[in-house]
Amino acid sequence: MFIDLIAAYPIVFYGAIALMAFIMVLVSIPSIIFTSLKYNLFDKNDLHRKNHNLSISRLGGLAIVASFTISILLFSATINFKEANYLIVSCIILSALGLKDDVYGANTSTKFILQLLVAGILVFFGGFRLSSLYGVLNIGDMNLLWSGLFSIILIIFLNNSFNLIDGIDGLAATIGILANLSFGIAFAIANQMPYAFIAFALAGAIAGFLKYNWYPAKIFMGDTGALIIGLTTAALAIKFIEINKFNGVNLPRFYSAPAIAVSILIVPIFDSLRVFTIRILKRKSPFRGDRNHIHHRLERLGLKPNKIVWITFVLNVFIIIAAILLQHLGNFLLIVLLITICLVCNSIITWRLSKKIP
């Protein structure tokens, strides 16, 4: 009976699960802020890289994880969606890592091992695996080993990419909402209800958090929130690409799905690739934090965090629309075009910084 209602009125239930996740986060954040202040739950190990040196809690991700997990458990139990179980297990493991890092700090090797573990769970047990590169770099279908390894690397990269853009108030949350809303709408159009529910639940949870994270922020999502958003969004991106795979028989709802997925995640992807490349060229560790991200560069131009978020958001929306309108160009050409747009924007920022009086 309930399943029939969901199938008959999916939009209503998409809105309901997003609203439920939103409200749960909205009402729980004040308690997290109070508890953090009462017990001094703050990580002071990396304040040299942050804009804030005040006692602002970094445990907002706990509310996101709890709300998202409850929402998905409720839904997956209703329709017996087993893939959600592997995603939830991965989120719980990663949230434990994030919580430790947000309160006490965690070393790089521990982070990498646990991220490798959860990526392996998603790829080999949950089925979140890319089976092909769809002609990008002239690579087509891959066997289980190579596709599994590539998918693990991709998940870990995207996982950390969201963590890297979480440098100013509201940025990671806003991009997280945009990405998951985009994937949610795409899954809804493709009648992929389970994945649409996951995307809308996470978007709703992040939206509830954004109320307290908007400039000036009262709380941060920390590694707990950023890692979960990155992990889940990476898993959804892989599924989006796979369900739009053209095998000569089916007619995909979206052509050039890999390029469209890149457009949705262009902000964390481009920023991470940019800083990693610069660090390597300077013979520094690509994993050593600095203040050379795009949002830091925009800050040096004198822009406030809220304006930076709006500029980034509008640019991301423009790139998504452009990718959808030009999807028949093919993956390789479209990805090159998207990266070119980002390079042009980055060059403009560099030129403006060179003109700015020290």
Short mmCIF file of C-alpha atoms in Angstrom, two decimals:
data_model
loop_
_atom_site.label_atom_id
_atom_site.label_comp_id
_atom_site.label_asym_id
_atom_site.label_seq_id
_atom_site.Cartn_x
_atom_site.Cartn_y
_atom_site.Cartn_z
CA MET A 1 0.00 0.00 0.00
CA PHE A 2 2.68 2.50 1.08
CA ILE A 3 4.96 1.49 -1.81
CA ASP A 4 2.10 2.03 -4.24
CA LEU A 5 1.59 5.53 -2.83
CA ILE A 6 5.29 6.33 -3.28
CA ALA A 7 5.16 5.12 -6.88
CA ALA A 8 2.00 7.14 -7.56
CA TYR A 9 3.17 10.39 -5.96
CA PRO A 10 6.99 10.33 -5.97
CA ILE A 11 7.39 14.14 -5.93
CA VAL A 12 5.42 14.37 -2.69
CA PHE A 13 7.66 11.81 -1.02
CA TYR A 14 10.84 13.42 -2.40
CA GLY A 15 9.75 16.63 -0.74
CA ALA A 16 8.73 14.80 2.43
CA ILE A 17 12.08 13.05 2.93
CA ALA A 18 13.98 16.28 2.23
CA LEU A 19 11.78 18.17 4.68
CA MET A 20 12.16 15.49 7.35
CA ALA A 21 15.96 15.56 7.04
CA PHE A 22 15.91 19.37 7.05
CA ILE A 23 13.85 19.62 10.25
CA MET A 24 15.91 17.01 12.12
CA VAL A 25 19.12 18.95 11.48
CA LEU A 26 17.47 22.29 12.18
CA VAL A 27 16.33 21.28 15.66
CA SER A 28 19.48 19.36 16.64
CA ILE A 29 22.17 21.94 15.78
CA PRO A 30 21.51 24.19 18.83
CA SER A 31 22.07 21.21 21.16
CA ILE A 32 25.36 20.40 19.42
CA ILE A 33 26.53 24.00 19.77
CA PHE A 34 25.60 24.01 23.47
CA THR A 35 27.35 20.68 24.15
CA SER A 36 30.50 21.75 22.29
CA LEU A 37 30.74 24.93 24.35
CA LYS A 38 30.02 23.15 27.62
CA TYR A 39 32.66 20.44 27.15
CA ASN A 40 35.13 22.47 25.06
CA LEU A 41 34.94 20.10 22.10
CA PHE A 42 37.16 22.00 19.68
CA ASP A 43 40.13 20.94 17.56
CA LYS A 44 42.85 23.57 17.85
CA ASN A 45 45.51 21.68 15.91
CA ASP A 46 45.02 23.41 12.55
CA LEU A 47 43.88 26.92 13.35
CA HIS A 48 46.78 28.26 11.28
CA ARG A 49 44.85 27.31 8.12
CA LYS A 50 41.45 28.63 9.16
CA ASN A 51 39.75 32.00 9.03
CA HIS A 52 38.27 31.62 12.51
CA ASN A 53 40.17 31.44 15.78
CA LEU A 54 37.10 31.61 17.98
CA SER A 55 35.42 28.75 19.78
CA ILE A 56 33.07 27.68 17.01
CA SER A 57 32.03 24.04 17.01
CA ARG A 58 33.09 21.83 14.11
CA LEU A 59 30.61 19.09 14.99
CA GLY A 60 27.76 20.19 12.73
CA GLY A 61 28.44 17.16 10.55
CA LEU A 62 27.03 14.95 13.31
CA ALA A 63 23.56 16.40 12.72
CA ILE A 64 23.91 15.90 8.96
CA VAL A 65 24.99 12.27 9.36
CA ALA A 66 22.31 11.42 11.92
CA SER A 67 19.50 13.03 9.94
CA PHE A 68 20.63 11.51 6.64
CA THR A 69 21.06 8.04 8.16
CA ILE A 70 17.64 8.04 9.84
CA SER A 71 15.93 9.23 6.66
CA ILE A 72 17.59 6.61 4.47
CA LEU A 73 17.01 3.80 6.96
CA LEU A 74 13.33 4.65 7.07
CA PHE A 75 13.06 4.66 3.30
CA SER A 76 15.25 1.61 2.57
CA ALA A 77 13.29 -0.49 5.08
CA THR A 78 10.08 0.44 3.26
CA ILE A 79 11.18 -0.74 -0.20
CA ASN A 80 13.91 -3.22 0.83
CA PHE A 81 16.66 -1.24 -0.89
CA LYS A 82 19.77 -3.18 0.16
CA GLU A 83 22.36 -0.97 -1.54
CA ALA A 84 21.50 1.74 0.98
CA ASN A 85 22.81 -0.50 3.77
CA TYR A 86 26.34 -0.44 2.37
CA LEU A 87 26.17 3.33 1.98
CA ILE A 88 25.00 3.74 5.58
CA VAL A 89 27.74 1.44 6.89
CA SER A 90 30.32 3.45 4.97
CA CYS A 91 28.91 6.71 6.31
CA ILE A 92 29.01 5.46 9.91
CA ILE A 93 32.65 4.37 9.59
CA LEU A 94 33.66 7.63 7.97
CA SER A 95 31.70 9.76 10.44
CA ALA A 96 33.61 8.09 13.30
CA LEU A 97 36.86 9.09 11.59
CA GLY A 98 35.59 12.62 11.02
CA LEU A 99 34.45 12.97 14.62
CA LYS A 100 37.86 11.97 15.95
CA ASP A 101 39.55 14.40 13.59
CA ASP A 102 37.20 17.24 14.51
CA VAL A 103 37.79 16.84 18.24
CA TYR A 104 41.30 15.42 18.66
CA GLY A 105 42.81 15.30 15.18
CA ALA A 106 43.71 12.24 13.10
CA ASN A 107 46.88 11.38 11.19
CA THR A 108 46.96 11.11 7.41
CA SER A 109 47.60 7.36 7.29
CA THR A 110 44.55 6.60 9.44
CA LYS A 111 42.38 8.81 7.26
CA PHE A 112 43.62 7.14 4.08
CA ILE A 113 43.17 3.57 5.36
CA LEU A 114 39.59 4.17 6.51
CA GLN A 115 38.69 6.03 3.32
CA LEU A 116 40.13 3.14 1.33
CA LEU A 117 38.01 0.74 3.40
CA VAL A 118 34.71 2.57 2.89
CA ALA A 119 35.42 3.09 -0.82
CA GLY A 120 36.07 -0.66 -1.15
CA ILE A 121 32.78 -1.43 0.61
CA LEU A 122 30.85 0.84 -1.74
CA VAL A 123 32.56 -0.44 -4.89
CA PHE A 124 32.72 -4.21 -4.33
CA PHE A 125 29.71 -4.75 -2.05
CA GLY A 126 27.39 -1.83 -2.79
CA GLY A 127 27.86 -1.89 -6.55
CA PHE A 128 28.88 1.76 -6.81
CA ARG A 129 31.38 1.09 -9.58
CA LEU A 130 32.12 2.67 -12.95
CA SER A 131 32.22 -0.04 -15.61
CA SER A 132 33.58 2.23 -18.33
CA LEU A 133 35.23 5.57 -19.01
CA TYR A 134 32.82 6.05 -21.92
CA GLY A 135 35.44 7.04 -24.45
CA VAL A 136 37.27 9.57 -22.27
CA LEU A 137 40.98 9.24 -23.16
CA ASN A 138 39.84 6.55 -25.64
CA ILE A 139 39.08 4.16 -22.79
CA GLY A 140 35.84 2.19 -22.94
CA ASP A 141 34.71 -0.77 -20.86
CA MET A 142 36.98 -1.94 -18.05
CA ASN A 143 37.21 -5.30 -16.30
CA LEU A 144 36.23 -5.73 -12.67
CA LEU A 145 39.75 -5.14 -11.31
CA TRP A 146 40.54 -1.93 -13.20
CA SER A 147 37.05 -0.49 -12.90
CA GLY A 148 37.08 -1.26 -9.18
CA LEU A 149 40.46 0.40 -8.63
CA PHE A 150 39.49 3.45 -10.67
CA SER A 151 36.19 3.78 -8.81
CA ILE A 152 37.95 3.58 -5.44
CA ILE A 153 40.41 6.31 -6.47
CA LEU A 154 37.54 8.45 -7.75
CA ILE A 155 35.53 8.07 -4.53
CA ILE A 156 38.52 8.94 -2.35
CA PHE A 157 39.33 11.96 -4.54
CA LEU A 158 35.78 13.33 -4.46
CA ASN A 159 35.52 12.50 -0.78
CA ASN A 160 38.46 14.74 0.03
CA SER A 161 37.51 17.39 -2.54
CA PHE A 162 34.50 18.47 -0.51
CA ASN A 163 36.71 18.63 2.56
CA LEU A 164 39.08 20.95 0.71
CA ILE A 165 36.42 23.48 -0.31
CA ASP A 166 35.11 23.67 3.26
CA GLY A 167 37.23 26.75 3.93
CA ILE A 168 34.72 29.58 4.25
CA ASP A 169 31.26 29.88 5.72
CA GLY A 170 28.56 28.18 3.67
CA LEU A 171 30.60 27.16 0.62
CA ALA A 172 30.79 23.36 1.02
CA ALA A 173 27.19 23.25 2.23
CA THR A 174 25.88 25.31 -0.70
CA ILE A 175 27.75 23.26 -3.29
CA GLY A 176 26.65 20.08 -1.51
CA ILE A 177 23.00 21.13 -1.74
CA LEU A 178 23.35 22.07 -5.42
CA ALA A 179 25.09 18.80 -6.30
CA ASN A 180 22.59 16.58 -4.52
CA LEU A 181 19.57 18.49 -5.78
CA SER A 182 20.95 18.14 -9.31
CA PHE A 183 21.51 14.41 -8.94
CA GLY A 184 18.14 14.03 -7.21
CA ILE A 185 16.30 15.71 -10.08
CA ALA A 186 18.28 13.67 -12.62
CA PHE A 187 17.41 10.40 -10.85
CA ALA A 188 13.77 11.45 -10.58
CA ILE A 189 13.65 12.13 -14.33
CA ALA A 190 15.20 8.71 -14.97
CA ASN A 191 12.67 7.05 -12.59
CA GLN A 192 15.49 5.90 -10.31
CA MET A 193 13.54 6.46 -7.12
CA PRO A 194 15.95 4.93 -4.55
CA TYR A 195 18.88 7.12 -5.60
CA ALA A 196 16.63 10.17 -5.87
CA PHE A 197 15.55 9.62 -2.26
CA ILE A 198 19.19 9.42 -1.13
CA ALA A 199 20.07 12.64 -2.95
CA PHE A 200 17.05 14.59 -1.68
CA ALA A 201 17.58 13.36 1.88
CA LEU A 202 21.17 14.58 1.90
CA ALA A 203 20.21 17.88 0.26
CA GLY A 204 17.57 18.45 2.94
CA ALA A 205 19.98 17.62 5.76
CA ILE A 206 22.63 20.01 4.41
CA ALA A 207 20.02 22.75 3.95
CA GLY A 208 19.08 22.50 7.62
CA PHE A 209 22.75 22.85 8.53
CA LEU A 210 23.30 25.80 6.16
CA LYS A 211 21.01 28.00 8.27
CA TYR A 212 23.65 27.94 11.01
CA ASN A 213 26.66 27.80 8.68
CA TRP A 214 25.85 30.85 6.56
CA TYR A 215 28.13 33.84 7.11
CA PRO A 216 28.81 34.58 9.90
CA ALA A 217 28.80 30.90 10.82
CA LYS A 218 27.63 29.66 14.21
CA ILE A 219 28.90 26.12 13.54
CA PHE A 220 31.06 24.26 11.00
CA MET A 221 30.42 20.86 9.43
CA GLY A 222 33.98 19.70 10.11
CA ASP A 223 35.47 16.58 8.57
CA THR A 224 32.47 14.60 9.78
CA GLY A 225 30.10 16.48 7.50
CA ALA A 226 32.45 17.17 4.58
CA LEU A 227 33.57 13.54 4.28
CA ILE A 228 30.00 12.21 4.37
CA ILE A 229 28.83 14.72 1.77
CA GLY A 230 31.81 13.88 -0.44
CA LEU A 231 31.35 10.12 -0.06
CA THR A 232 27.62 10.09 -0.75
CA THR A 233 27.85 12.55 -3.63
CA ALA A 234 30.64 10.48 -5.21
CA ALA A 235 28.50 7.34 -4.95
CA LEU A 236 25.55 9.15 -6.54
CA ALA A 237 27.75 10.51 -9.33
CA ILE A 238 28.89 6.98 -10.19
CA LYS A 239 25.31 5.69 -10.24
CA PHE A 240 24.20 8.64 -12.37
CA ILE A 241 26.86 7.81 -14.94
CA GLU A 242 26.09 4.09 -14.91
CA ILE A 243 22.32 4.36 -15.35
CA ASN A 244 22.87 6.61 -18.37
CA LYS A 245 25.27 4.20 -20.04
CA PHE A 246 24.40 3.65 -23.69
CA ASN A 247 24.76 0.00 -24.67
CA GLY A 248 23.07 0.14 -28.08
CA VAL A 249 19.70 -0.97 -26.74
CA ASN A 250 18.61 1.50 -24.07
CA LEU A 251 18.03 5.20 -24.64
CA PRO A 252 19.66 7.13 -21.78
CA ARG A 253 17.88 10.14 -20.31
CA PHE A 254 21.18 12.08 -20.37
CA TYR A 255 23.93 11.84 -22.96
CA SER A 256 27.55 12.50 -21.98
CA ALA A 257 26.67 11.57 -18.39
CA PRO A 258 30.31 11.63 -17.19
CA ALA A 259 30.68 15.21 -18.45
CA ILE A 260 27.40 16.25 -16.81
CA ALA A 261 28.56 14.66 -13.53
CA VAL A 262 31.80 16.65 -13.82
CA SER A 263 29.79 19.84 -14.36
CA ILE A 264 27.75 19.18 -11.22
CA LEU A 265 30.92 18.62 -9.18
CA ILE A 266 33.09 21.12 -11.04
CA VAL A 267 33.85 23.32 -8.00
CA PRO A 268 35.45 20.64 -5.77
CA ILE A 269 36.99 18.85 -8.78
CA PHE A 270 38.68 21.90 -10.32
CA ASP A 271 39.78 23.39 -7.01
CA SER A 272 41.35 20.11 -5.87
CA LEU A 273 43.11 19.45 -9.17
CA ARG A 274 44.40 23.02 -9.19
CA VAL A 275 45.87 23.02 -5.68
CA PHE A 276 47.31 19.51 -6.04
CA THR A 277 49.02 20.49 -9.30
CA ILE A 278 50.48 23.69 -7.83
CA ARG A 279 51.76 21.89 -4.74
CA ILE A 280 53.41 19.16 -6.82
CA LEU A 281 55.02 21.74 -9.14
CA LYS A 282 56.40 23.47 -6.04
CA ARG A 283 57.71 20.11 -4.84
CA LYS A 284 55.46 20.10 -1.82
CA SER A 285 53.19 17.37 -0.55
CA PRO A 286 49.83 17.57 -2.38
CA PHE A 287 48.13 16.73 0.91
CA ARG A 288 49.67 19.52 2.96
CA GLY A 289 47.08 22.22 3.58
CA ASP A 290 47.55 25.84 2.56
CA ARG A 291 45.50 28.96 1.82
CA ASN A 292 45.75 28.83 -1.96
CA HIS A 293 42.25 27.55 -2.74
CA ILE A 294 40.04 29.57 -5.06
CA HIS A 295 37.89 30.81 -2.19
CA HIS A 296 41.02 32.05 -0.41
CA ARG A 297 42.09 33.88 -3.57
CA LEU A 298 38.67 35.53 -3.84
CA GLU A 299 38.97 36.58 -0.20
CA ARG A 300 42.25 38.29 -1.01
CA LEU A 301 40.33 40.32 -3.59
CA GLY A 302 38.30 41.71 -0.70
CA LEU A 303 35.13 39.66 -1.17
CA LYS A 304 33.10 38.56 1.85
CA PRO A 305 32.33 34.84 2.30
CA ASN A 306 28.65 35.25 1.40
CA LYS A 307 29.53 36.95 -1.89
CA ILE A 308 32.12 34.27 -2.67
CA VAL A 309 29.50 31.57 -2.11
CA TRP A 310 26.99 33.31 -4.39
CA ILE A 311 29.56 33.80 -7.15
CA THR A 312 30.65 30.17 -6.94
CA PHE A 313 27.07 28.96 -6.87
CA VAL A 314 26.02 30.99 -9.93
CA LEU A 315 29.09 29.84 -11.87
CA ASN A 316 28.37 26.21 -10.98
CA VAL A 317 24.73 26.52 -12.08
CA PHE A 318 25.86 28.11 -15.37
CA ILE A 319 28.29 25.25 -16.02
CA ILE A 320 25.62 22.61 -15.26
CA ILE A 321 23.17 24.27 -17.67
CA ALA A 322 25.87 24.56 -20.34
CA ALA A 323 26.78 20.88 -19.97
CA ILE A 324 23.15 19.77 -20.33
CA LEU A 325 22.55 22.00 -23.35
CA LEU A 326 25.77 20.79 -25.03
CA GLN A 327 25.57 17.14 -23.95
CA HIS A 328 25.60 15.90 -27.56
CA LEU A 329 29.17 17.16 -28.00
CA GLY A 330 30.49 14.03 -26.32
CA ASN A 331 32.29 13.49 -23.03
CA PHE A 332 35.86 14.39 -23.95
CA LEU A 333 35.10 17.61 -25.80
CA LEU A 334 32.56 18.70 -23.20
CA ILE A 335 34.90 18.05 -20.26
CA VAL A 336 37.66 20.01 -22.02
CA LEU A 337 35.20 22.87 -22.52
CA LEU A 338 34.18 22.85 -18.83
CA ILE A 339 37.78 22.85 -17.65
CA THR A 340 38.57 25.67 -20.09
CA ILE A 341 35.78 27.79 -18.58
CA CYS A 342 37.26 27.21 -15.13
CA LEU A 343 40.77 28.04 -16.34
CA VAL A 344 39.52 31.31 -17.83
CA CYS A 345 37.79 32.24 -14.56
CA ASN A 346 40.93 31.33 -12.61
CA SER A 347 43.05 33.45 -14.96
CA ILE A 348 40.75 36.42 -14.35
CA ILE A 349 41.21 35.98 -10.60
CA THR A 350 44.99 35.79 -11.06
CA TRP A 351 44.96 38.95 -13.17
CA ARG A 352 42.84 40.80 -10.60
CA LEU A 353 45.19 39.73 -7.81
CA SER A 354 48.21 40.96 -9.78
CA LYS A 355 46.53 44.37 -10.12
CA LYS A 356 45.65 44.56 -6.44
CA ILE A 357 47.92 46.86 -4.42
CA PRO A 358 49.79 44.86 -1.72
#
